[in-house]
Tab-separated table of C-alpha atoms and ligand atoms in Angstrom:
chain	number	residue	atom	x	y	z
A	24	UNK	CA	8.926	-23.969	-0.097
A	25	UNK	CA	10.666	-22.431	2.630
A	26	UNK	CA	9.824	-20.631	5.145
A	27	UNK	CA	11.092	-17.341	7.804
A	28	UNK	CA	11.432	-13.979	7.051
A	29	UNK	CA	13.583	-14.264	3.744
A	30	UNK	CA	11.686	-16.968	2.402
A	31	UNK	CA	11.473	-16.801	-1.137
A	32	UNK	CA	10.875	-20.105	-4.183
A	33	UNK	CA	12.956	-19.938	-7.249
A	34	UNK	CA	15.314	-17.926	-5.976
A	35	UNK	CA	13.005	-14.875	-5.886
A	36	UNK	CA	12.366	-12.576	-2.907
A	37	UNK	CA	8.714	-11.824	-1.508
A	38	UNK	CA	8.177	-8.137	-1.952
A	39	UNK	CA	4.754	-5.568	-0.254
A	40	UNK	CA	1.798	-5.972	-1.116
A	41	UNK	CA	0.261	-2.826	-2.467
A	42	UNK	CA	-3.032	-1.389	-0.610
A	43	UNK	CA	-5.457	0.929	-2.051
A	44	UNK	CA	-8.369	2.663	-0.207
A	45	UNK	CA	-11.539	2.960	-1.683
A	46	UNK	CA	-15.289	4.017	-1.104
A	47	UNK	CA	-17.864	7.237	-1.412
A	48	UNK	CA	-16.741	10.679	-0.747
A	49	UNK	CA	-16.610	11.353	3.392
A	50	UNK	CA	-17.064	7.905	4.066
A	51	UNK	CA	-13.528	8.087	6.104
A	52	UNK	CA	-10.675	7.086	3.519
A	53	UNK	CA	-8.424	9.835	4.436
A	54	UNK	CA	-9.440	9.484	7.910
A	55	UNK	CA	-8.327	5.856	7.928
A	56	UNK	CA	-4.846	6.067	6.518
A	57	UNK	CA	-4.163	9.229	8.451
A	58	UNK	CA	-4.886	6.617	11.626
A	59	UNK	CA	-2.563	4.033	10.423
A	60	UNK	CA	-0.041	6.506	9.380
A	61	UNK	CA	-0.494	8.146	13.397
A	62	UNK	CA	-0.383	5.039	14.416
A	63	UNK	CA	2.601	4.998	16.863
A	64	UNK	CA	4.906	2.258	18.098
A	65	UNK	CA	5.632	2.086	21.539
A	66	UNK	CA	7.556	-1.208	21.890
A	67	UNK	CA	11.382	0.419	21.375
A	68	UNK	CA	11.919	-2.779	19.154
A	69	UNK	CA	9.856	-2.698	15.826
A	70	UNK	CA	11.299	-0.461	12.994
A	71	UNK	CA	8.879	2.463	11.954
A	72	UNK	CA	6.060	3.387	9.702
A	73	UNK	CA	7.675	5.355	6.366
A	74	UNK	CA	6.193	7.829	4.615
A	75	UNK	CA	7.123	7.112	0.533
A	76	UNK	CA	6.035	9.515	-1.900
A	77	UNK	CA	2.415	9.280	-2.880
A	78	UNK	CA	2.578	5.977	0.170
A	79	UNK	CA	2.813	4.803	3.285
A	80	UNK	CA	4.763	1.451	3.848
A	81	UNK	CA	4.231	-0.063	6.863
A	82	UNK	CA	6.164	-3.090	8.147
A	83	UNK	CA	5.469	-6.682	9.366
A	84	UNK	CA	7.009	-5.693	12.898
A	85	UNK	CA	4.563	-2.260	13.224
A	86	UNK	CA	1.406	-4.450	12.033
A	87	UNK	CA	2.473	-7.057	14.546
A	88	UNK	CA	2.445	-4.316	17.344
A	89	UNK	CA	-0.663	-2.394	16.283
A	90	UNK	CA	-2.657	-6.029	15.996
A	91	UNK	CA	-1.460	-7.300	18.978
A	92	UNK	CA	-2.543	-11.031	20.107
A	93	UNK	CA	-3.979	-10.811	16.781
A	94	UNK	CA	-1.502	-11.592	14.855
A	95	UNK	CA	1.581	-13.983	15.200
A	96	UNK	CA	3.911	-12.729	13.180
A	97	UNK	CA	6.591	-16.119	12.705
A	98	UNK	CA	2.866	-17.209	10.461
A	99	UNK	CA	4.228	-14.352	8.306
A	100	UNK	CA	7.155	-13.680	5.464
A	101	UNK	CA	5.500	-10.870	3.440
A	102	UNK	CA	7.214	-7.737	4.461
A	103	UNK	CA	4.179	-5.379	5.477
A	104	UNK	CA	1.897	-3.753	3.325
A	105	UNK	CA	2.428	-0.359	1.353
A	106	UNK	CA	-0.322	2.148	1.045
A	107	UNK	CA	-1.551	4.474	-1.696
A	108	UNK	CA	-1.923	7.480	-0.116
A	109	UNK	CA	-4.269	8.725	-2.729
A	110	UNK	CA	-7.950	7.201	-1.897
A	111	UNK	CA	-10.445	6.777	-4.277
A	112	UNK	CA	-11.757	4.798	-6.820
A	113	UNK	CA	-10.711	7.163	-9.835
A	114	UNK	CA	-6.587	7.066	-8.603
A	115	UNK	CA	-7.271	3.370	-8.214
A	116	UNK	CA	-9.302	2.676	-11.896
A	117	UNK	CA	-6.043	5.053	-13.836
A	118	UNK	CA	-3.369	2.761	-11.761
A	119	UNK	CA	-2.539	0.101	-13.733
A	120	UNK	CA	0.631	-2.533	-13.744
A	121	UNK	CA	0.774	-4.395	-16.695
A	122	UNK	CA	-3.183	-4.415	-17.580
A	123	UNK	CA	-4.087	-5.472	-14.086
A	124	UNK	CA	-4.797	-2.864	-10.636
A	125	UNK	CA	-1.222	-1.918	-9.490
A	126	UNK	CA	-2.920	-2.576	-5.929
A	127	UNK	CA	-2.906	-5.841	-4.691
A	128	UNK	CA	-5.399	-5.418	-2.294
A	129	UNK	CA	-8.138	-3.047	-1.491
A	130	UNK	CA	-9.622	-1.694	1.312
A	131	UNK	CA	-13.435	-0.289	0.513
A	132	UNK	CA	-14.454	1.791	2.960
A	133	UNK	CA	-18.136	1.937	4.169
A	134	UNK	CA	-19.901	5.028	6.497
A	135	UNK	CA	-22.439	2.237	8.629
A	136	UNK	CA	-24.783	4.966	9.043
A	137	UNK	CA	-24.272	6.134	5.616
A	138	UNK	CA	-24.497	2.703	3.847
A	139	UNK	CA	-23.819	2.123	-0.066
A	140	UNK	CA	-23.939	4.998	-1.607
A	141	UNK	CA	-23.073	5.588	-5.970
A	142	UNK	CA	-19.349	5.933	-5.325
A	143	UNK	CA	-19.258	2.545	-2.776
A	144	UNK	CA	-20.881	1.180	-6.197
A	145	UNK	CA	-18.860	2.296	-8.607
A	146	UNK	CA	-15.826	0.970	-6.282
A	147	UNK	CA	-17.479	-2.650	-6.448
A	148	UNK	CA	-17.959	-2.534	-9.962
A	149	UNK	CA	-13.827	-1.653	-10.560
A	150	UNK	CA	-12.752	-3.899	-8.387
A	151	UNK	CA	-14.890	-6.763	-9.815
A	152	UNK	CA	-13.306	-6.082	-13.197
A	153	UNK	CA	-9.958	-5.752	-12.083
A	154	UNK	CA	-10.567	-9.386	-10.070
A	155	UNK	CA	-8.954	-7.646	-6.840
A	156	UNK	CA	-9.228	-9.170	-3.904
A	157	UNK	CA	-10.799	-6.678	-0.849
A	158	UNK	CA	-12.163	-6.230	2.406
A	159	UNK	CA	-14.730	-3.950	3.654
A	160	UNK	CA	-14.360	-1.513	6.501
A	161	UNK	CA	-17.336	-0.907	8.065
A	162	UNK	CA	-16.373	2.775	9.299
A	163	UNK	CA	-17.127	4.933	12.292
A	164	UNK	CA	-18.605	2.356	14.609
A	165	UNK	CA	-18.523	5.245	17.024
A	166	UNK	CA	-20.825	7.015	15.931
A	167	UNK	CA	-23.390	4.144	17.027
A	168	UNK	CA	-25.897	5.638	20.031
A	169	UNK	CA	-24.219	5.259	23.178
A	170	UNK	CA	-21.000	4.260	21.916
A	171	UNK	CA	-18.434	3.634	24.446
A	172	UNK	CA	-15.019	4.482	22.694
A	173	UNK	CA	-11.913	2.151	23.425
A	174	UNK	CA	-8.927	3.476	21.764
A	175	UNK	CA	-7.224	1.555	19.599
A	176	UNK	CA	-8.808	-2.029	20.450
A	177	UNK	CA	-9.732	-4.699	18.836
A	178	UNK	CA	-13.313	-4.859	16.995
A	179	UNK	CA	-14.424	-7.917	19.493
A	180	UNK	CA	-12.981	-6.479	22.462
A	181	UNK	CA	-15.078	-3.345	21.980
A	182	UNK	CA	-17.738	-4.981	21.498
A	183	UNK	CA	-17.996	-6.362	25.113
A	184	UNK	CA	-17.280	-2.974	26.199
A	185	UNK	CA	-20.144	-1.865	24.793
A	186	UNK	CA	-24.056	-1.990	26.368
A	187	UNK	CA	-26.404	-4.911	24.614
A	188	UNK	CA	-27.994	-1.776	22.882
A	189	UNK	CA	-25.210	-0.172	21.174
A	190	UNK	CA	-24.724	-3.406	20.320
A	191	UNK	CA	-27.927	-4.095	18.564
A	192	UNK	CA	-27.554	-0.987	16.970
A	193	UNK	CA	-24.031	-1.635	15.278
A	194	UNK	CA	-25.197	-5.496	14.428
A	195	UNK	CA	-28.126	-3.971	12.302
A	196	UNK	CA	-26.087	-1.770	10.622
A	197	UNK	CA	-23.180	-4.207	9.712
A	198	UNK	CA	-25.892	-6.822	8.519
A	199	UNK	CA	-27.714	-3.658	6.359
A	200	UNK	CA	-23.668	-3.538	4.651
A	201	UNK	CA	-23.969	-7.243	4.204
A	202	UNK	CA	-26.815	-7.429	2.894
A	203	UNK	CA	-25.975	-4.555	0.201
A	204	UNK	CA	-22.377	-6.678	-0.570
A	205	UNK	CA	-25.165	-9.486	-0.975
A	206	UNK	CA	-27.491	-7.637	-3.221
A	207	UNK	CA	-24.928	-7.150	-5.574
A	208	UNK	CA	-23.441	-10.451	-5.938
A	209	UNK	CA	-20.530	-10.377	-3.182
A	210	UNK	CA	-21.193	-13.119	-0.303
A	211	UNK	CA	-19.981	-11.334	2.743
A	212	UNK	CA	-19.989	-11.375	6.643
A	213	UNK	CA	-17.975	-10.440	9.482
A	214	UNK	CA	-14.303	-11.089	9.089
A	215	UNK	CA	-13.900	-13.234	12.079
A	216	UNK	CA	-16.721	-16.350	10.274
A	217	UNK	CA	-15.134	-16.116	6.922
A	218	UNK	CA	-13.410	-19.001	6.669
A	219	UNK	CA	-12.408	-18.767	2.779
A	220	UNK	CA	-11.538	-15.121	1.701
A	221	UNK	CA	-11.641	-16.106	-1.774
A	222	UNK	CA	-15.448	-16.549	-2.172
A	223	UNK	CA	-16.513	-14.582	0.599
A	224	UNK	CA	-15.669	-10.769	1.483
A	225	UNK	CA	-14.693	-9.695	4.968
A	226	UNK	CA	-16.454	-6.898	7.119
A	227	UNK	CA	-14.272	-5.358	9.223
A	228	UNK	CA	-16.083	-3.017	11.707
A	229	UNK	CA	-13.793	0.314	12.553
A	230	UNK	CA	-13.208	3.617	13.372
A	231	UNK	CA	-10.868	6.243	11.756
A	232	UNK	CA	-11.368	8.176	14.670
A	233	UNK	CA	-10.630	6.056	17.698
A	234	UNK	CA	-8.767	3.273	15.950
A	235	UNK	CA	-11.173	0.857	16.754
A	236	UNK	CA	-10.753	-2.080	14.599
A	237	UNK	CA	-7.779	-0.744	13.041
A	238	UNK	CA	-5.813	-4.121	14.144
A	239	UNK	CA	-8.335	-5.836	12.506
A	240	UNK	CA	-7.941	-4.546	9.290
A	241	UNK	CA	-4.180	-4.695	8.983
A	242	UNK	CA	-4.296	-8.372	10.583
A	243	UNK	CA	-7.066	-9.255	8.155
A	244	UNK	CA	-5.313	-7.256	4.899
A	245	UNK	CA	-1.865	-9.197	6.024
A	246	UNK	CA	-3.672	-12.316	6.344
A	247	UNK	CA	-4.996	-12.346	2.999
A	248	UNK	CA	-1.755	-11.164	1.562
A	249	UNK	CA	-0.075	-13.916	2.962
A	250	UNK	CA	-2.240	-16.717	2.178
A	251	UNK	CA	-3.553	-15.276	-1.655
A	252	UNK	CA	-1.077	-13.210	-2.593
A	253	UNK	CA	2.645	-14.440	-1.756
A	254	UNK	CA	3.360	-16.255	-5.447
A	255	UNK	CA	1.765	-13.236	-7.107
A	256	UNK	CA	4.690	-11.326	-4.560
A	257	UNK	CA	7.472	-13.431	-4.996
A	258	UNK	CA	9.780	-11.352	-7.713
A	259	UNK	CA	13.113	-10.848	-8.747
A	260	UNK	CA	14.108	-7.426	-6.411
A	261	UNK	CA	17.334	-6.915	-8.402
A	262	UNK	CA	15.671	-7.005	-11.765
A	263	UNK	CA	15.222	-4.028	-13.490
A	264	UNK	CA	12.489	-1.908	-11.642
A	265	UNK	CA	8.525	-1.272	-13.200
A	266	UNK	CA	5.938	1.064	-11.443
A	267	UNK	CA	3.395	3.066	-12.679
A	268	UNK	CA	2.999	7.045	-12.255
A	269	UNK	CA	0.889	8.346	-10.122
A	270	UNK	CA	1.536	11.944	-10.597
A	271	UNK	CA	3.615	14.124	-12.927
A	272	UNK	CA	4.740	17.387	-10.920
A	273	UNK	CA	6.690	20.079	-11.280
A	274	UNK	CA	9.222	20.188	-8.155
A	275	UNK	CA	11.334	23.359	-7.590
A	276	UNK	CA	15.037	22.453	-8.115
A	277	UNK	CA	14.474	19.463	-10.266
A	278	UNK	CA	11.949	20.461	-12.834
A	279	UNK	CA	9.183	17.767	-13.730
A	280	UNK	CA	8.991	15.129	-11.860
A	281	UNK	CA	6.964	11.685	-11.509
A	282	UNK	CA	5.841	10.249	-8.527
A	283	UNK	CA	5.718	6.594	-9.172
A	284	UNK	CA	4.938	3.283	-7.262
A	285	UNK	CA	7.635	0.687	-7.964
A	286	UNK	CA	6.252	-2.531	-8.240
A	287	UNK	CA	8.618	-5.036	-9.561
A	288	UNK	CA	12.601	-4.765	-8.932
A	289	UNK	CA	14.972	-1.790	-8.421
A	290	UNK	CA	15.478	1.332	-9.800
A	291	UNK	CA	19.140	3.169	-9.107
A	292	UNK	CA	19.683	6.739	-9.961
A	293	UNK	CA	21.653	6.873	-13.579
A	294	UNK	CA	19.177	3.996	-14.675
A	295	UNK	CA	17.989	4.580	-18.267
A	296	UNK	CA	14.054	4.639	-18.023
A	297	UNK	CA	11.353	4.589	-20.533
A	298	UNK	CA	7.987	6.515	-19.753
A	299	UNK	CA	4.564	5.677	-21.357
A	300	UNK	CA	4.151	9.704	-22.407
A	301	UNK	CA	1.476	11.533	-24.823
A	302	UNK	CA	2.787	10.844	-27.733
A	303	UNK	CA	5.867	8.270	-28.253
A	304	UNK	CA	7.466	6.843	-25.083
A	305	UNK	CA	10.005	8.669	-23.325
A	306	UNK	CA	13.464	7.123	-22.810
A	307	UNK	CA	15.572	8.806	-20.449
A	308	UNK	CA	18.038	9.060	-17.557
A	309	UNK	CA	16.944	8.956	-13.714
A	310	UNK	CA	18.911	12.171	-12.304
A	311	UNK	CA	17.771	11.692	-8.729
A	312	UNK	CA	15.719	9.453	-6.605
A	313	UNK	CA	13.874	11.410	-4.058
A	314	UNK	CA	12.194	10.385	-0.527
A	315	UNK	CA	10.650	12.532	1.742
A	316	UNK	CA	12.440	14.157	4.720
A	317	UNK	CA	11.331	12.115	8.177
A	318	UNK	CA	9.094	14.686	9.587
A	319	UNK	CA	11.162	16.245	12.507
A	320	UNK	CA	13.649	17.609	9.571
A	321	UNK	CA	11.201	18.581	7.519
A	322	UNK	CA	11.125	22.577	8.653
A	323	UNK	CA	14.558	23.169	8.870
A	324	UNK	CA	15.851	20.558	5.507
A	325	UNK	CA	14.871	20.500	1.902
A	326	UNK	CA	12.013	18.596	1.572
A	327	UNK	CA	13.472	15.686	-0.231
A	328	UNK	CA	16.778	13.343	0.248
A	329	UNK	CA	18.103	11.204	-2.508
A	330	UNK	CA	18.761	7.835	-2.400
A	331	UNK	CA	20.795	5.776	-4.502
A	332	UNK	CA	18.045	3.241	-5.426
A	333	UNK	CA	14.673	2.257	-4.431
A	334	UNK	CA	13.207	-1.712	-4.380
A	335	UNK	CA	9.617	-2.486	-4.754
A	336	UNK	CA	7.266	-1.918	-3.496
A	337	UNK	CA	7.418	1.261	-3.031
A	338	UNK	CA	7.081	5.445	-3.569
A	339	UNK	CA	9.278	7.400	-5.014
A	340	UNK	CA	10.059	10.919	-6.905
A	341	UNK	CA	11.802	10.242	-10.053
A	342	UNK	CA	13.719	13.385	-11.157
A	343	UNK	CA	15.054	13.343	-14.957
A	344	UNK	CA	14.995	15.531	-17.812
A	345	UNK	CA	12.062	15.572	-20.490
A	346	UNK	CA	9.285	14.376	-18.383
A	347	UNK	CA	6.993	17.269	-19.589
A	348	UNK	CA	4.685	15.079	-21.597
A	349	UNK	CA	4.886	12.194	-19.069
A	350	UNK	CA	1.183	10.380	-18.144
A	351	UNK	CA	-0.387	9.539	-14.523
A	352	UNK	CA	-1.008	5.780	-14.903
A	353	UNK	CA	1.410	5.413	-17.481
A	354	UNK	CA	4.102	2.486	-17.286
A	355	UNK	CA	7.780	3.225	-16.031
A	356	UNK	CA	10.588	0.654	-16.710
A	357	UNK	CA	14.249	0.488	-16.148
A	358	UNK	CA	16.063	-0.808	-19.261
A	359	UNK	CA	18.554	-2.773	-17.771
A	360	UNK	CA	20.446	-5.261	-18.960
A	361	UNK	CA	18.015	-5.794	-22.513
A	362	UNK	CA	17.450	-3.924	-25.676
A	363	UNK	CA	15.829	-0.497	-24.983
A	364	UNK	CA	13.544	-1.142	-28.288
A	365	UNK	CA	12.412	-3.622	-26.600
A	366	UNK	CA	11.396	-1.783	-23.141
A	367	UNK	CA	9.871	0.916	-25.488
A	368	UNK	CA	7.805	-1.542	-27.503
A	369	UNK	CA	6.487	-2.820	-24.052
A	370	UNK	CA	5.549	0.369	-23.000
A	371	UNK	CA	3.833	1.017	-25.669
A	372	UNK	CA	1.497	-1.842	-26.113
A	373	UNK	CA	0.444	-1.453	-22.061
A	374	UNK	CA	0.220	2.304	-22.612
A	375	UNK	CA	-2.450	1.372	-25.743
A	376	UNK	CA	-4.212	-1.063	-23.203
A	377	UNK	CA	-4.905	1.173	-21.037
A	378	UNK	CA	-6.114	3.764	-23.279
A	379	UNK	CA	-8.437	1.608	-24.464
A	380	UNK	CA	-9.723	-0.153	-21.681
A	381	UNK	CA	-10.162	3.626	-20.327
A	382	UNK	CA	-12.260	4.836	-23.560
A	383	UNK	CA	-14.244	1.569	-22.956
A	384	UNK	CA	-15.325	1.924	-19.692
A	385	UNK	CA	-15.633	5.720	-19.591
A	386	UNK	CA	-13.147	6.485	-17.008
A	387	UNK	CA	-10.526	9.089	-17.048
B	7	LIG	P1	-12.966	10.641	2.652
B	7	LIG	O1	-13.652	11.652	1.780
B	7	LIG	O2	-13.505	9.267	2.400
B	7	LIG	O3	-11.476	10.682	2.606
B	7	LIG	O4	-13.434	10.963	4.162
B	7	LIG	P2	-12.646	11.713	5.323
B	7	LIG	O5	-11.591	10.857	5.891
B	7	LIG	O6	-12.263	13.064	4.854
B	7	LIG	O7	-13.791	11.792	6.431
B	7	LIG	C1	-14.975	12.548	6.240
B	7	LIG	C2	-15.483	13.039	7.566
B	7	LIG	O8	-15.849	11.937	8.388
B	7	LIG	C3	-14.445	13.830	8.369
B	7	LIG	O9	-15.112	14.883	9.023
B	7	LIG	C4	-13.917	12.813	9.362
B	7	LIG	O10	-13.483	13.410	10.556
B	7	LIG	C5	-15.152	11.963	9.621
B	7	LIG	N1	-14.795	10.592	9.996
B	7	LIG	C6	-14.027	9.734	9.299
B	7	LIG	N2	-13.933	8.560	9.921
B	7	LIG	C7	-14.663	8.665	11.056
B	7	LIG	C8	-14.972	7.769	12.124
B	7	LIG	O11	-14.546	6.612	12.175
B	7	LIG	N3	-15.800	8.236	13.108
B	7	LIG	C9	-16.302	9.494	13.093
B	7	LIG	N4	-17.100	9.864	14.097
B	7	LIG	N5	-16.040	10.356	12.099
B	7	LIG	C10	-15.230	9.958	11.105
């Protein structure tokens, strides 16, 4: 194996790891990425967070700022991590690539004060099925009596800033969310003891509000992508491009379109695509390949540019005629270079999967 930021065995490159955000309603999901996706760079040198459609992909170089002395990041070759933007466990349970989670990684999310509640359950139970690896944020550690906020920092540096009885306070509330990981069958404990990430989960303490602990949780999520994850990432980025839709829409000036996270390889605009769809797949032409405008253009632009093509992972707006009966979750692949019978056929058989893994376990 090699190593530096190309790294890559076989001759294939290392591409994101995808994130989702889980956990009970108000418990801070949206809170959380709306922090990470605020979070701003001030070192002139790292590249920027992107908003994708339907994600947020932040790189190696922003995580590296954000985290600090946390994180070195020459121990690192994955590229960053890419965000669902959707939270929630039902997005997560429909968002499938090829039978398995499309995300990676997960993040649950846990109020302290609030504890497990049915949805936090429910959560646990889909990602034990689905075998994905996640950590738990232990959310709005500020709101611990006589909390004294520090911006931004570091979960054990604001922790000595705090008084032995806010302390106290937060300990008994992060060993109450061990104790419920414990109760139903996950061996957890704070992030900075875990030693092996495979048999034990990692409580991160944080707050969506202040960003405290946020450069935990992208050091942790980064760490365990790195050392888990990186053969499950290395992939062929020229092959032809898979994702899975995460929303058919209807977009002014380009009819229905799919927002889709690309997962595997590249797509290119005039790519022939088949769609897992209502009835029998959908094989067609990609028209245009849309991104979001940065923000600052956003009021005076169109909302979308094109781009010519689009490597996983990533978000994207897939415009193309006779998407009408098009399915969120469903498989997208790019034929290229093989039979298209052959692309359909796959399709197909995932498409069936899924239905009935979704009949079986009740979820829609
Ligand atoms: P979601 O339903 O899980 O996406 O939860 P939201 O992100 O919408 O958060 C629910 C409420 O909790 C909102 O009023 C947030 O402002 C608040 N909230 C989220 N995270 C924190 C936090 O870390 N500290 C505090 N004090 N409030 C938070």
């Amino acid at each position: 194996t090699t190593t530096g930021p190309n790294a890559a065995d076989e001759g294939n490159d290392l591409r994101t790891p995808i994130v989702a955000v889980l956990g009970h309603v108000d418990h801070g999901k949206t809170s959380l990425l709306d922090k990470i996706r605020g979070s701003t760079v001030i070192d002139g040198e790292a590249g920027a967070i992107t908003q994708h459609i339907g994600a947020t992909a932040v790189p190696l170089d922003v995580i590296s700022d954000i985290a600090g002395s946390l994180i070195d990041p020459s121990d690192f070759d994955l590229p960053g991590l890419l965000f669902i933007d959707t939270p929630g466990h039902h997005s997560f349970s429909t968002l499938r690539s090829r039978g398995g989670a499309l995300a990676d990684i997960a993040v649950l999310v846990v109020d302290v004060n609030d504890g497990f509640q049915p949805q936090t359950l429910e959560a646990l139970d889909i990602l034990k099925r689905t075998q994905t690896p996640f950590v738990v944020a232990a959310n709005k550690i500020d709101t611990t009596p006589g909390w004294n906020p520090q911006e931004d920092t570091p979960t054990l540096q604001t922790i000595e800033a705090q008084s032995e009885r806010a302390e106290n306070t937060l300990n008994q509330r992060l060993y109450e969310v061990i104790g419920e990981l414990s109760d139903n069958g996950f061996s957890a404990d704070m992030y900075w003891r875990v030693q092996d990430f495979r048999g034990n989960i990692g409580v991160v303490p944080v707050s969506a509000l202040t960003g405290e602990g946020v450069p935990d949780l992208l050091t942790v999520l980064m760490g365990l992508s790195q050392r888990y994850m990186k053969e499950d990432m290395a992939v062929d980025l020229t092959g032809p491009g898979a994702g899975t839709v995460l929303e058919v829409k209807d977009e002014r000036g380009f009819g229905t379109t799919l927002d889709v996270v690309l997962y595997d390889g590249v797509i290119r605009t005039d790519d022939t695509v088949v769609v897992g769809a209502k009835n029998d797949p959908i094989v067609t032409e990609v028209r245009a390949l849309l991104q979001p405008r940065p923000l600052a253009e956003i009021r005076t632009e169109k909302r979308f540019e094109q781009v010519d093509a689009v490597t996983a992972a990533a978000g994207v707006k897939i415009a193309a005629p006779d998407l009408d009966d098009a399915l969120a979750g469903a498989p997208v692949r790019v034929v290229r270079g093989r039979p298209e019978e052959e692309v359909v056929a796959e399709v197909e058989a995932e498409l069936a999967d899924i239905e009935v893994d979704t009949a079986e376990n009740g979820i829609v």
